[in-house]
Amino acid sequence: MASAFDRIADIIAETSDVPRERITPDSHVINDLGIDSLDFLDIVFAIDKAFGIKVPVEAWTQEVNNGTAPAEQYFVMKNLATRIEELVAAKSAGA
Amino acid sequence: MRLEYFQMIDRVRSVDAEAIAAEAVVPDRSPVFEGHFPGHPLVPGVLLVETMAQASGYLLLHRFGFARMPFLSGVKEAKFRSFVVPETRLEVSARLEHDGSGYAVTKASIVADGKRICDAELTFRTLPFPAPELEAAMRARAARIGLPGQAPP
């Protein structure tokens, strides 16, 4: 099966106007790829469906806004992929 | 329906955490029909989207126990299959497609006399009520249309 990074990059390319080849592990979803909050909602919806999880976007955003987590932790592609893998693993462990 | 006041849903027939069925009767007269269209009154497609959005919104308010307010943020695959004229009785239904973190997605449709009128996939941002007046107004409106569970906590 494709890696979480590849699956997320494919979703972003399909959901937004960003060419797939522009999406690298070091891409910042907002700063580098120019995804706005509304497009990000569509992407999260697609990720939720594809991975069978509920990406906690509200909690992430709150942490970033409160300064308790750097935005890169959630919005740089390789880190986003890691967070998604963690959510999938947590769901499997709890199943 | 009071089109010019954006009061689109007249009555909730049934609702649970996943789906809602509601009714709306198009008025015989409205200033909306003066422009849309002279001599050929039709409910504008945007107001049919609003009707589906409001049904979805009441579904989400019920699901969240009025803890959050849904705001329409996306409309996909909207199709308008038939004209809607004054005095038409509409059956409006919506089903939860996904309950995400800070957002929700529904699929909604309108039927009249067994005929498909329109359907769409709708996305909502869901936020805590930004003003107590809005929450009070939504609870009051929900009570008027028979949405259960709208009493203040």
JSON list of C-alpha atoms in Angstrom, two decimals, chain B residues 4-152:
[
{"chain": "B", "resi": 4, "resn": "GLU", "atom": "CA", "xyz": [-37.54, 37.10, 1.99]},
{"chain": "B", "resi": 5, "resn": "TYR", "atom": "CA", "xyz": [-36.81, 36.33, 5.68]},
{"chain": "B", "resi": 6, "resn": "PHE", "atom": "CA", "xyz": [-34.81, 33.21, 4.86]},
{"chain": "B", "resi": 7, "resn": "GLN", "atom": "CA", "xyz": [-37.21, 31.11, 6.90]},
{"chain": "B", "resi": 8, "resn": "MET", "atom": "CA", "xyz": [-37.27, 28.10, 4.65]},
{"chain": "B", "resi": 9, "resn": "ILE", "atom": "CA", "xyz": [-38.38, 25.17, 6.81]},
{"chain": "B", "resi": 10, "resn": "ASP", "atom": "CA", "xyz": [-41.99, 25.04, 8.03]},
{"chain": "B", "resi": 11, "resn": "ARG", "atom": "CA", "xyz": [-42.08, 21.80, 9.97]},
{"chain": "B", "resi": 12, "resn": "VAL", "atom": "CA", "xyz": [-39.79, 18.98, 11.04]},
{"chain": "B", "resi": 13, "resn": "ARG", "atom": "CA", "xyz": [-41.45, 15.62, 10.42]},
{"chain": "B", "resi": 14, "resn": "SER", "atom": "CA", "xyz": [-38.73, 13.44, 11.90]},
{"chain": "B", "resi": 15, "resn": "VAL", "atom": "CA", "xyz": [-35.15, 13.77, 13.07]},
{"chain": "B", "resi": 16, "resn": "ASP", "atom": "CA", "xyz": [-32.48, 11.65, 14.70]},
{"chain": "B", "resi": 17, "resn": "ALA", "atom": "CA", "xyz": [-28.70, 11.96, 14.97]},
{"chain": "B", "resi": 18, "resn": "GLU", "atom": "CA", "xyz": [-28.20, 10.93, 11.35]},
{"chain": "B", "resi": 19, "resn": "ALA", "atom": "CA", "xyz": [-31.09, 12.29, 9.30]},
{"chain": "B", "resi": 20, "resn": "ILE", "atom": "CA", "xyz": [-33.92, 14.77, 9.16]},
{"chain": "B", "resi": 21, "resn": "ALA", "atom": "CA", "xyz": [-37.16, 15.01, 7.16]},
{"chain": "B", "resi": 22, "resn": "ALA", "atom": "CA", "xyz": [-38.91, 18.35, 6.95]},
{"chain": "B", "resi": 23, "resn": "GLU", "atom": "CA", "xyz": [-41.62, 20.18, 5.03]},
{"chain": "B", "resi": 24, "resn": "ALA", "atom": "CA", "xyz": [-41.74, 23.54, 3.38]},
{"chain": "B", "resi": 25, "resn": "VAL", "atom": "CA", "xyz": [-44.59, 25.11, 1.43]},
{"chain": "B", "resi": 26, "resn": "VAL", "atom": "CA", "xyz": [-43.73, 27.73, -1.14]},
{"chain": "B", "resi": 27, "resn": "PRO", "atom": "CA", "xyz": [-45.88, 30.84, -0.56]},
{"chain": "B", "resi": 28, "resn": "ASP", "atom": "CA", "xyz": [-48.26, 31.99, -3.25]},
{"chain": "B", "resi": 29, "resn": "ARG", "atom": "CA", "xyz": [-46.75, 35.47, -3.17]},
{"chain": "B", "resi": 30, "resn": "SER", "atom": "CA", "xyz": [-43.33, 36.88, -2.35]},
{"chain": "B", "resi": 31, "resn": "PRO", "atom": "CA", "xyz": [-41.30, 39.91, -3.44]},
{"chain": "B", "resi": 32, "resn": "VAL", "atom": "CA", "xyz": [-38.77, 37.33, -4.65]},
{"chain": "B", "resi": 33, "resn": "PHE", "atom": "CA", "xyz": [-41.17, 36.38, -7.44]},
{"chain": "B", "resi": 34, "resn": "GLU", "atom": "CA", "xyz": [-41.35, 39.96, -8.65]},
{"chain": "B", "resi": 35, "resn": "GLY", "atom": "CA", "xyz": [-37.84, 39.58, -9.98]},
{"chain": "B", "resi": 36, "resn": "HIS", "atom": "CA", "xyz": [-37.56, 35.83, -10.40]},
{"chain": "B", "resi": 37, "resn": "PHE", "atom": "CA", "xyz": [-39.28, 35.97, -12.84]},
{"chain": "B", "resi": 38, "resn": "PRO", "atom": "CA", "xyz": [-41.88, 38.52, -14.03]},
{"chain": "B", "resi": 39, "resn": "GLY", "atom": "CA", "xyz": [-44.87, 36.54, -15.28]},
{"chain": "B", "resi": 40, "resn": "HIS", "atom": "CA", "xyz": [-43.13, 33.23, -14.55]},
{"chain": "B", "resi": 41, "resn": "PRO", "atom": "CA", "xyz": [-42.55, 32.95, -10.77]},
{"chain": "B", "resi": 42, "resn": "LEU", "atom": "CA", "xyz": [-39.95, 30.34, -9.77]},
{"chain": "B", "resi": 43, "resn": "VAL", "atom": "CA", "xyz": [-38.12, 29.69, -6.51]},
{"chain": "B", "resi": 44, "resn": "PRO", "atom": "CA", "xyz": [-34.48, 30.60, -7.24]},
{"chain": "B", "resi": 45, "resn": "GLY", "atom": "CA", "xyz": [-32.01, 27.74, -7.13]},
{"chain": "B", "resi": 46, "resn": "VAL", "atom": "CA", "xyz": [-29.94, 29.53, -4.49]},
{"chain": "B", "resi": 47, "resn": "LEU", "atom": "CA", "xyz": [-32.97, 29.51, -2.19]},
{"chain": "B", "resi": 48, "resn": "LEU", "atom": "CA", "xyz": [-33.43, 25.77, -2.79]},
{"chain": "B", "resi": 49, "resn": "VAL", "atom": "CA", "xyz": [-29.79, 25.36, -1.71]},
{"chain": "B", "resi": 50, "resn": "GLU", "atom": "CA", "xyz": [-30.58, 27.49, 1.34]},
{"chain": "B", "resi": 51, "resn": "THR", "atom": "CA", "xyz": [-33.59, 25.26, 2.07]},
{"chain": "B", "resi": 52, "resn": "MET", "atom": "CA", "xyz": [-31.42, 22.14, 1.94]},
{"chain": "B", "resi": 53, "resn": "ALA", "atom": "CA", "xyz": [-28.78, 23.91, 4.05]},
{"chain": "B", "resi": 54, "resn": "GLN", "atom": "CA", "xyz": [-31.33, 24.87, 6.71]},
{"chain": "B", "resi": 55, "resn": "ALA", "atom": "CA", "xyz": [-32.67, 21.32, 6.93]},
{"chain": "B", "resi": 56, "resn": "SER", "atom": "CA", "xyz": [-29.07, 20.12, 7.29]},
{"chain": "B", "resi": 57, "resn": "GLY", "atom": "CA", "xyz": [-28.44, 22.84, 9.85]},
{"chain": "B", "resi": 58, "resn": "TYR", "atom": "CA", "xyz": [-31.36, 21.75, 12.02]},
{"chain": "B", "resi": 59, "resn": "LEU", "atom": "CA", "xyz": [-30.12, 18.17, 11.77]},
{"chain": "B", "resi": 60, "resn": "LEU", "atom": "CA", "xyz": [-26.70, 19.29, 13.02]},
{"chain": "B", "resi": 61, "resn": "LEU", "atom": "CA", "xyz": [-28.14, 21.52, 15.75]},
{"chain": "B", "resi": 62, "resn": "HIS", "atom": "CA", "xyz": [-30.16, 18.54, 16.96]},
{"chain": "B", "resi": 63, "resn": "ARG", "atom": "CA", "xyz": [-27.12, 16.27, 16.78]},
{"chain": "B", "resi": 64, "resn": "PHE", "atom": "CA", "xyz": [-24.94, 18.72, 18.71]},
{"chain": "B", "resi": 65, "resn": "GLY", "atom": "CA", "xyz": [-27.63, 19.57, 21.27]},
{"chain": "B", "resi": 66, "resn": "PHE", "atom": "CA", "xyz": [-27.38, 23.22, 20.24]},
{"chain": "B", "resi": 67, "resn": "ALA", "atom": "CA", "xyz": [-23.78, 23.34, 21.49]},
{"chain": "B", "resi": 68, "resn": "ARG", "atom": "CA", "xyz": [-22.50, 24.44, 18.07]},
{"chain": "B", "resi": 69, "resn": "MET", "atom": "CA", "xyz": [-23.85, 26.42, 15.16]},
{"chain": "B", "resi": 70, "resn": "PRO", "atom": "CA", "xyz": [-23.34, 25.14, 11.60]},
{"chain": "B", "resi": 71, "resn": "PHE", "atom": "CA", "xyz": [-22.34, 27.71, 8.97]},
{"chain": "B", "resi": 72, "resn": "LEU", "atom": "CA", "xyz": [-22.57, 26.73, 5.31]},
{"chain": "B", "resi": 73, "resn": "SER", "atom": "CA", "xyz": [-19.08, 26.64, 3.79]},
{"chain": "B", "resi": 74, "resn": "GLY", "atom": "CA", "xyz": [-19.36, 24.49, 0.70]},
{"chain": "B", "resi": 75, "resn": "VAL", "atom": "CA", "xyz": [-21.87, 23.31, -1.90]},
{"chain": "B", "resi": 76, "resn": "LYS", "atom": "CA", "xyz": [-20.96, 20.45, -4.20]},
{"chain": "B", "resi": 77, "resn": "GLU", "atom": "CA", "xyz": [-22.77, 18.58, -6.91]},
{"chain": "B", "resi": 78, "resn": "ALA", "atom": "CA", "xyz": [-25.85, 20.79, -6.68]},
{"chain": "B", "resi": 79, "resn": "LYS", "atom": "CA", "xyz": [-28.39, 19.80, -9.30]},
{"chain": "B", "resi": 80, "resn": "PHE", "atom": "CA", "xyz": [-31.71, 21.52, -9.99]},
{"chain": "B", "resi": 81, "resn": "ARG", "atom": "CA", "xyz": [-33.91, 19.06, -11.79]},
{"chain": "B", "resi": 82, "resn": "SER", "atom": "CA", "xyz": [-37.32, 20.74, -11.87]},
{"chain": "B", "resi": 83, "resn": "PHE", "atom": "CA", "xyz": [-38.85, 24.20, -11.60]},
{"chain": "B", "resi": 84, "resn": "VAL", "atom": "CA", "xyz": [-40.47, 25.05, -8.27]},
{"chain": "B", "resi": 85, "resn": "VAL", "atom": "CA", "xyz": [-43.54, 27.29, -8.52]},
{"chain": "B", "resi": 86, "resn": "PRO", "atom": "CA", "xyz": [-45.63, 29.07, -5.85]},
{"chain": "B", "resi": 87, "resn": "GLU", "atom": "CA", "xyz": [-47.70, 26.87, -3.51]},
{"chain": "B", "resi": 88, "resn": "THR", "atom": "CA", "xyz": [-45.58, 23.78, -4.07]},
{"chain": "B", "resi": 89, "resn": "ARG", "atom": "CA", "xyz": [-45.25, 21.51, -1.04]},
{"chain": "B", "resi": 90, "resn": "LEU", "atom": "CA", "xyz": [-41.62, 20.46, -0.65]},
{"chain": "B", "resi": 91, "resn": "GLU", "atom": "CA", "xyz": [-40.29, 17.46, 1.22]},
{"chain": "B", "resi": 92, "resn": "VAL", "atom": "CA", "xyz": [-36.78, 18.36, 2.37]},
{"chain": "B", "resi": 93, "resn": "SER", "atom": "CA", "xyz": [-34.44, 15.72, 3.69]},
{"chain": "B", "resi": 94, "resn": "ALA", "atom": "CA", "xyz": [-30.82, 15.64, 4.79]},
{"chain": "B", "resi": 95, "resn": "ARG", "atom": "CA", "xyz": [-28.52, 12.88, 5.94]},
{"chain": "B", "resi": 96, "resn": "LEU", "atom": "CA", "xyz": [-25.24, 13.19, 7.79]},
{"chain": "B", "resi": 97, "resn": "GLU", "atom": "CA", "xyz": [-22.37, 12.12, 5.56]},
{"chain": "B", "resi": 98, "resn": "HIS", "atom": "CA", "xyz": [-19.53, 12.90, 7.95]},
{"chain": "B", "resi": 99, "resn": "ASP", "atom": "CA", "xyz": [-19.08, 14.50, 11.37]},
{"chain": "B", "resi": 100, "resn": "GLY", "atom": "CA", "xyz": [-15.56, 15.91, 11.37]},
{"chain": "B", "resi": 101, "resn": "SER", "atom": "CA", "xyz": [-13.52, 18.06, 13.72]},
{"chain": "B", "resi": 102, "resn": "GLY", "atom": "CA", "xyz": [-15.04, 21.52, 13.41]},
{"chain": "B", "resi": 103, "resn": "TYR", "atom": "CA", "xyz": [-16.94, 20.65, 10.27]},
{"chain": "B", "resi": 104, "resn": "ALA", "atom": "CA", "xyz": [-19.70, 18.38, 9.01]},
{"chain": "B", "resi": 105, "resn": "VAL", "atom": "CA", "xyz": [-20.86, 17.18, 5.62]},
{"chain": "B", "resi": 106, "resn": "THR", "atom": "CA", "xyz": [-24.43, 16.34, 4.66]},
{"chain": "B", "resi": 107, "resn": "LYS", "atom": "CA", "xyz": [-26.26, 15.11, 1.59]},
{"chain": "B", "resi": 108, "resn": "ALA", "atom": "CA", "xyz": [-29.59, 16.82, 1.12]},
{"chain": "B", "resi": 109, "resn": "SER", "atom": "CA", "xyz": [-32.44, 16.69, -1.33]},
{"chain": "B", "resi": 110, "resn": "ILE", "atom": "CA", "xyz": [-35.88, 18.11, -2.06]},
{"chain": "B", "resi": 111, "resn": "VAL", "atom": "CA", "xyz": [-38.80, 16.16, -3.50]},
{"chain": "B", "resi": 112, "resn": "ALA", "atom": "CA", "xyz": [-42.25, 17.43, -4.52]},
{"chain": "B", "resi": 113, "resn": "ASP", "atom": "CA", "xyz": [-45.13, 15.14, -5.47]},
{"chain": "B", "resi": 114, "resn": "GLY", "atom": "CA", "xyz": [-42.68, 12.26, -5.67]},
{"chain": "B", "resi": 115, "resn": "LYS", "atom": "CA", "xyz": [-40.53, 14.13, -8.16]},
{"chain": "B", "resi": 116, "resn": "ARG", "atom": "CA", "xyz": [-36.86, 14.92, -7.48]},
{"chain": "B", "resi": 117, "resn": "ILE", "atom": "CA", "xyz": [-36.39, 18.67, -7.38]},
{"chain": "B", "resi": 118, "resn": "CYS", "atom": "CA", "xyz": [-32.77, 19.11, -6.35]},
{"chain": "B", "resi": 119, "resn": "ASP", "atom": "CA", "xyz": [-29.91, 17.60, -4.37]},
{"chain": "B", "resi": 120, "resn": "ALA", "atom": "CA", "xyz": [-26.46, 18.58, -3.19]},
{"chain": "B", "resi": 121, "resn": "GLU", "atom": "CA", "xyz": [-23.60, 17.76, -0.88]},
{"chain": "B", "resi": 122, "resn": "LEU", "atom": "CA", "xyz": [-23.17, 20.49, 1.70]},
{"chain": "B", "resi": 123, "resn": "THR", "atom": "CA", "xyz": [-20.24, 21.28, 3.99]},
{"chain": "B", "resi": 124, "resn": "PHE", "atom": "CA", "xyz": [-20.58, 23.26, 7.20]},
{"chain": "B", "resi": 125, "resn": "ARG", "atom": "CA", "xyz": [-18.10, 24.74, 9.61]},
{"chain": "B", "resi": 126, "resn": "THR", "atom": "CA", "xyz": [-19.40, 24.08, 13.11]},
{"chain": "B", "resi": 127, "resn": "LEU", "atom": "CA", "xyz": [-18.54, 26.65, 15.76]},
{"chain": "B", "resi": 128, "resn": "PRO", "atom": "CA", "xyz": [-19.66, 27.55, 19.25]},
{"chain": "B", "resi": 129, "resn": "PHE", "atom": "CA", "xyz": [-22.48, 30.10, 18.97]},
{"chain": "B", "resi": 130, "resn": "PRO", "atom": "CA", "xyz": [-20.78, 33.45, 18.37]},
{"chain": "B", "resi": 131, "resn": "ALA", "atom": "CA", "xyz": [-23.60, 35.41, 20.03]},
{"chain": "B", "resi": 132, "resn": "PRO", "atom": "CA", "xyz": [-26.25, 34.46, 22.61]},
{"chain": "B", "resi": 133, "resn": "GLU", "atom": "CA", "xyz": [-28.85, 36.26, 20.52]},
{"chain": "B", "resi": 134, "resn": "LEU", "atom": "CA", "xyz": [-28.18, 33.89, 17.65]},
{"chain": "B", "resi": 135, "resn": "GLU", "atom": "CA", "xyz": [-28.50, 30.83, 19.87]},
{"chain": "B", "resi": 136, "resn": "ALA", "atom": "CA", "xyz": [-31.77, 32.15, 21.31]},
{"chain": "B", "resi": 137, "resn": "ALA", "atom": "CA", "xyz": [-33.11, 32.90, 17.83]},
{"chain": "B", "resi": 138, "resn": "MET", "atom": "CA", "xyz": [-32.14, 29.44, 16.55]},
{"chain": "B", "resi": 139, "resn": "ARG", "atom": "CA", "xyz": [-33.75, 27.74, 19.55]},
{"chain": "B", "resi": 140, "resn": "ALA", "atom": "CA", "xyz": [-36.92, 29.78, 19.10]},
{"chain": "B", "resi": 141, "resn": "ARG", "atom": "CA", "xyz": [-37.08, 29.05, 15.39]},
{"chain": "B", "resi": 142, "resn": "ALA", "atom": "CA", "xyz": [-36.40, 25.36, 16.02]},
{"chain": "B", "resi": 143, "resn": "ALA", "atom": "CA", "xyz": [-39.23, 25.27, 18.57]},
{"chain": "B", "resi": 144, "resn": "ARG", "atom": "CA", "xyz": [-41.62, 26.82, 16.05]},
{"chain": "B", "resi": 145, "resn": "ILE", "atom": "CA", "xyz": [-40.89, 24.18, 13.44]},
{"chain": "B", "resi": 146, "resn": "GLY", "atom": "CA", "xyz": [-41.09, 21.30, 15.92]},
{"chain": "B", "resi": 147, "resn": "LEU", "atom": "CA", "xyz": [-37.43, 20.34, 16.23]},
{"chain": "B", "resi": 148, "resn": "PRO", "atom": "CA", "xyz": [-37.12, 18.37, 19.48]},
{"chain": "B", "resi": 149, "resn": "GLY", "atom": "CA", "xyz": [-34.48, 19.16, 22.09]},
{"chain": "B", "resi": 150, "resn": "GLN", "atom": "CA", "xyz": [-34.30, 22.89, 21.53]},
{"chain": "B", "resi": 151, "resn": "ALA", "atom": "CA", "xyz": [-35.16, 23.94, 25.08]},
{"chain": "B", "resi": 152, "resn": "PRO", "atom": "CA", "xyz": [-32.44, 26.00, 26.77]}
]
